[in-house]
mmCIF file of C-alpha atoms in Angstrom:
data_model
loop_
_atom_site.group_PDB
_atom_site.id
_atom_site.type_symbol
_atom_site.label_atom_id
_atom_site.label_comp_id
_atom_site.label_asym_id
_atom_site.label_seq_id
_atom_site.Cartn_x
_atom_site.Cartn_y
_atom_site.Cartn_z
ATOM 1 C CA MET A 1 -3.568 -3.054 13.532
ATOM 2 C CA THR A 2 -2.060 0.043 13.657
ATOM 3 C CA ASP A 3 0.058 1.697 10.425
ATOM 4 C CA GLY A 4 -0.639 -2.223 9.126
ATOM 5 C CA ARG A 5 1.205 -4.018 12.157
ATOM 6 C CA ILE A 6 -0.613 -6.850 13.657
ATOM 7 C CA ASP A 7 -0.338 -5.537 17.275
ATOM 8 C CA GLN A 8 -1.546 -8.915 18.831
ATOM 9 C CA ARG A 9 -1.988 -11.827 17.589
ATOM 10 C CA THR A 10 -3.565 -14.962 18.480
ATOM 11 C CA LEU A 11 -2.676 -18.970 17.749
ATOM 12 C CA VAL A 12 -6.010 -21.119 18.755
ATOM 13 C CA LEU A 13 -5.115 -24.627 19.036
ATOM 14 C CA LEU A 14 -7.705 -27.136 18.796
ATOM 15 C CA ARG A 15 -7.876 -30.785 19.153
ATOM 16 C CA HIS A 16 -9.983 -32.172 17.004
ATOM 17 C CA ALA A 17 -13.425 -33.733 18.467
ATOM 18 C CA LYS A 18 -14.463 -37.085 19.272
ATOM 19 C CA ALA A 19 -13.925 -39.868 16.481
ATOM 20 C CA GLU A 20 -15.730 -43.544 16.129
ATOM 21 C CA GLN A 21 -13.633 -46.280 16.623
ATOM 22 C CA SER A 22 -13.325 -48.002 13.574
ATOM 23 C CA ARG A 23 -11.973 -51.174 12.392
ATOM 24 C CA ASP A 24 -13.193 -50.975 8.849
ATOM 25 C CA ALA A 25 -12.298 -47.459 7.685
ATOM 26 C CA PRO A 26 -8.685 -46.264 7.289
ATOM 27 C CA ASP A 27 -7.956 -43.784 10.386
ATOM 28 C CA ALA A 28 -8.188 -40.380 8.011
ATOM 29 C CA GLU A 29 -11.608 -41.355 7.492
ATOM 30 C CA ARG A 30 -12.925 -42.089 10.930
ATOM 31 C CA PRO A 31 -16.214 -39.329 11.473
ATOM 32 C CA LEU A 32 -16.439 -38.015 14.399
ATOM 33 C CA THR A 33 -19.215 -39.510 16.480
ATOM 34 C CA ALA A 34 -22.243 -37.356 17.931
ATOM 35 C CA ARG A 35 -20.638 -36.526 20.704
ATOM 36 C CA GLY A 36 -17.524 -35.374 18.400
ATOM 37 C CA HIS A 37 -20.832 -32.763 16.463
ATOM 38 C CA ALA A 38 -22.170 -31.425 19.468
ATOM 39 C CA ASP A 39 -18.145 -30.605 20.837
ATOM 40 C CA ALA A 40 -17.532 -28.919 18.177
ATOM 41 C CA ALA A 41 -20.666 -26.252 17.580
ATOM 42 C CA ALA A 42 -19.702 -25.831 21.943
ATOM 43 C CA ALA A 43 -15.699 -25.005 20.926
ATOM 44 C CA GLY A 44 -17.676 -22.342 18.229
ATOM 45 C CA ALA A 45 -19.597 -21.552 20.598
ATOM 46 C CA TRP A 46 -16.885 -20.521 23.138
ATOM 47 C CA LEU A 47 -14.415 -18.828 20.804
ATOM 48 C CA ALA A 48 -17.306 -16.075 19.009
ATOM 49 C CA ARG A 49 -18.183 -14.959 22.979
ATOM 50 C CA HIS A 50 -14.053 -14.341 23.612
ATOM 51 C CA GLY A 51 -13.754 -13.025 20.362
ATOM 52 C CA LEU A 52 -12.023 -15.913 18.732
ATOM 53 C CA LEU A 53 -13.293 -15.401 15.322
ATOM 54 C CA PRO A 54 -10.159 -16.922 12.868
ATOM 55 C CA ASP A 55 -8.681 -14.727 9.754
ATOM 56 C CA VAL A 56 -7.369 -18.203 9.204
ATOM 57 C CA VAL A 57 -7.750 -21.859 10.106
ATOM 58 C CA LEU A 58 -5.243 -24.493 9.333
ATOM 59 C CA CYS A 59 -7.092 -27.799 9.393
ATOM 60 C CA SER A 60 -5.785 -31.813 8.661
ATOM 61 C CA PRO A 61 -7.206 -33.251 6.246
ATOM 62 C CA ALA A 62 -8.575 -36.139 7.758
ATOM 63 C CA ARG A 63 -12.265 -36.389 7.952
ATOM 64 C CA ARG A 64 -12.926 -35.949 11.732
ATOM 65 C CA THR A 65 -10.596 -32.740 11.166
ATOM 66 C CA ARG A 66 -12.614 -31.429 8.778
ATOM 67 C CA GLN A 67 -16.470 -32.110 11.146
ATOM 68 C CA THR A 68 -14.895 -30.539 13.817
ATOM 69 C CA TRP A 69 -13.785 -27.607 11.916
ATOM 70 C CA HIS A 70 -17.434 -27.577 9.898
ATOM 71 C CA GLY A 71 -18.654 -28.029 13.521
ATOM 72 C CA VAL A 72 -16.895 -24.836 15.122
ATOM 73 C CA ALA A 73 -18.120 -22.832 12.293
ATOM 74 C CA LEU A 74 -21.208 -23.426 12.874
ATOM 75 C CA GLY A 75 -21.422 -23.319 16.706
ATOM 76 C CA MET A 76 -19.851 -19.592 15.506
ATOM 77 C CA THR A 77 -22.147 -18.470 13.087
ATOM 78 C CA GLY A 78 -24.996 -20.660 13.103
ATOM 79 C CA SER A 79 -24.377 -21.176 9.065
ATOM 80 C CA PRO A 80 -21.994 -23.373 7.903
ATOM 81 C CA PRO A 81 -18.643 -22.296 6.591
ATOM 82 C CA GLU A 82 -19.401 -21.745 2.990
ATOM 83 C CA SER A 83 -22.677 -19.670 3.652
ATOM 84 C CA GLY A 84 -21.008 -16.245 6.274
ATOM 85 C CA PRO A 85 -21.505 -13.219 5.079
ATOM 86 C CA ALA A 86 -19.108 -11.586 2.734
ATOM 87 C CA GLY A 87 -15.948 -10.982 4.669
ATOM 88 C CA SER A 88 -16.394 -12.507 7.058
ATOM 89 C CA THR A 89 -15.720 -16.375 6.041
ATOM 90 C CA PRO A 90 -12.171 -17.176 7.114
ATOM 91 C CA THR A 91 -9.360 -18.653 4.982
ATOM 92 C CA VAL A 92 -9.084 -22.064 5.182
ATOM 93 C CA ARG A 93 -6.814 -24.515 3.958
ATOM 94 C CA TYR A 94 -7.090 -28.561 4.109
ATOM 95 C CA GLU A 95 -2.691 -29.060 4.958
ATOM 96 C CA PRO A 96 -1.740 -32.485 3.818
ATOM 97 C CA THR A 97 1.126 -32.015 5.970
ATOM 98 C CA ALA A 98 -1.207 -31.642 9.535
ATOM 99 C CA TYR A 99 -2.403 -35.034 9.539
ATOM 100 C CA GLU A 100 -0.106 -37.369 11.700
ATOM 101 C CA ALA A 101 2.530 -34.071 11.852
ATOM 102 C CA HIS A 102 5.236 -33.776 14.717
ATOM 103 C CA PRO A 103 4.985 -29.789 16.511
ATOM 104 C CA ASP A 104 8.119 -28.084 14.485
ATOM 105 C CA GLU A 105 5.982 -29.366 10.794
ATOM 106 C CA LEU A 106 2.514 -27.887 12.699
ATOM 107 C CA LEU A 107 4.635 -24.888 13.970
ATOM 108 C CA GLU A 108 6.022 -24.739 9.898
ATOM 109 C CA LEU A 109 2.242 -24.341 8.799
ATOM 110 C CA VAL A 110 1.959 -21.542 11.395
ATOM 111 C CA ARG A 111 4.857 -19.492 10.169
ATOM 112 C CA THR A 112 3.164 -19.836 6.700
ATOM 113 C CA VAL A 113 0.204 -17.298 7.382
ATOM 114 C CA ASP A 114 -0.666 -14.306 6.024
ATOM 115 C CA PRO A 115 1.457 -12.179 7.713
ATOM 116 C CA ALA A 116 -2.091 -9.353 7.934
ATOM 117 C CA ALA A 117 -4.143 -12.490 9.967
ATOM 118 C CA GLY A 118 -4.430 -11.795 13.486
ATOM 119 C CA THR A 119 -6.191 -14.991 14.753
ATOM 120 C CA VAL A 120 -5.214 -18.437 13.111
ATOM 121 C CA LEU A 121 -7.239 -21.875 14.568
ATOM 122 C CA LEU A 122 -4.826 -24.699 13.835
ATOM 123 C CA ILE A 123 -7.475 -27.897 13.953
ATOM 124 C CA ALA A 124 -4.977 -31.554 14.358
ATOM 125 C CA HIS A 125 -4.454 -34.588 15.981
ATOM 126 C CA ASN A 126 -2.336 -35.659 18.591
ATOM 127 C CA PRO A 127 0.642 -35.897 19.928
ATOM 128 C CA GLY A 128 1.008 -33.086 17.782
ATOM 129 C CA ILE A 129 -1.057 -30.534 18.333
ATOM 130 C CA SER A 130 0.040 -31.029 22.315
ATOM 131 C CA LEU A 131 3.603 -31.313 21.780
ATOM 132 C CA LEU A 132 3.235 -27.566 19.718
ATOM 133 C CA SER A 133 1.520 -26.650 22.428
ATOM 134 C CA ALA A 134 3.968 -27.232 24.719
ATOM 135 C CA LEU A 135 6.675 -26.691 22.164
ATOM 136 C CA LEU A 136 5.059 -22.682 22.456
ATOM 137 C CA ASP A 137 5.446 -22.248 26.320
ATOM 138 C CA PRO A 138 6.398 -24.935 28.440
ATOM 139 C CA GLU A 139 5.784 -23.531 31.141
ATOM 140 C CA ARG A 140 2.474 -22.899 30.818
ATOM 141 C CA ALA A 141 1.276 -26.089 28.640
ATOM 142 C CA ASP A 142 -0.896 -29.267 30.246
ATOM 143 C CA PRO A 143 1.764 -32.065 31.187
ATOM 144 C CA ASP A 144 -1.092 -34.690 29.777
ATOM 145 C CA GLY A 145 -1.895 -33.016 26.684
ATOM 146 C CA LEU A 146 -5.270 -31.723 25.083
ATOM 147 C CA ARG A 147 -8.583 -34.009 25.388
ATOM 148 C CA THR A 148 -10.831 -34.401 21.889
ATOM 149 C CA THR A 149 -11.937 -30.491 20.780
ATOM 150 C CA ASP A 150 -10.228 -28.842 23.863
ATOM 151 C CA LEU A 151 -8.976 -25.794 22.628
ATOM 152 C CA VAL A 152 -5.471 -24.073 24.003
ATOM 153 C CA VAL A 153 -5.443 -19.861 23.202
ATOM 154 C CA HIS A 154 -1.534 -18.890 22.500
ATOM 155 C CA HIS A 155 -0.241 -15.153 22.128
ATOM 156 C CA PRO A 156 2.885 -15.399 19.955
ATOM 157 C CA THR A 157 5.023 -12.085 20.680
ATOM 158 C CA ALA A 158 6.888 -12.444 17.432
ATOM 159 C CA PRO A 159 5.288 -12.184 12.427
ATOM 160 C CA TRP A 160 3.757 -15.475 11.939
ATOM 161 C CA ALA A 161 7.119 -16.161 10.005
ATOM 162 C CA THR A 162 9.569 -16.003 12.887
ATOM 163 C CA VAL A 163 6.924 -17.525 15.651
ATOM 164 C CA THR A 164 9.517 -19.924 18.031
ATOM 165 C CA ARG A 165 7.295 -19.056 21.686
ATOM 166 C CA ALA A 166 4.176 -17.887 22.200
ATOM 167 C CA PRO A 167 2.069 -17.639 26.130
ATOM 168 C CA LEU A 168 -0.756 -20.201 26.433
ATOM 169 C CA THR A 169 -3.308 -17.842 27.986
ATOM 170 C CA THR A 170 -6.331 -19.837 28.154
ATOM 171 C CA ARG A 171 -7.554 -23.293 27.935
ATOM 172 C CA HIS A 172 -11.275 -24.355 27.330
ATOM 173 C CA THR A 173 -12.876 -28.084 26.778
ATOM 174 C CA ALA A 174 -15.565 -28.181 25.333
ATOM 175 C CA ARG A 175 -17.719 -31.166 25.828
ATOM 176 C CA SER A 176 -22.082 -31.479 25.947
#
């Protein structure tokens, strides 16, 4: 940060971890599988190793995305997200519009982020999260989309409020 400006913005898109298939529970209530919990923690550890600790987390309120965030936070810090040291805990926003969102709706959420935020983590669902990656960088996005617990790192060059394009620089699949 220089003179109150963010020199580099980082947007990390994460598709939720592997969830149970259930005919008995509503889709929004499907929990993660054991592998999903392990993969979420592995994603958090990868983010920490690469210095991609978020200032802001935008998360769908579905059970599997909330559980993914908790696993990621545990993997990043070794402690649940509520118990990190003062000042190190990101702002977490559970956004109802992120559930079953189209890519333009997810982009609108990103545009509401505090201008001072350097790194934003968006945890959502397919096809919206994959299509957002393709919207931000059509040439580098994976044509097959994101699999569960796939991370893609984009670097917007415009302020959050006006971002339309963001080069994709890194991909990672967290598999246990």
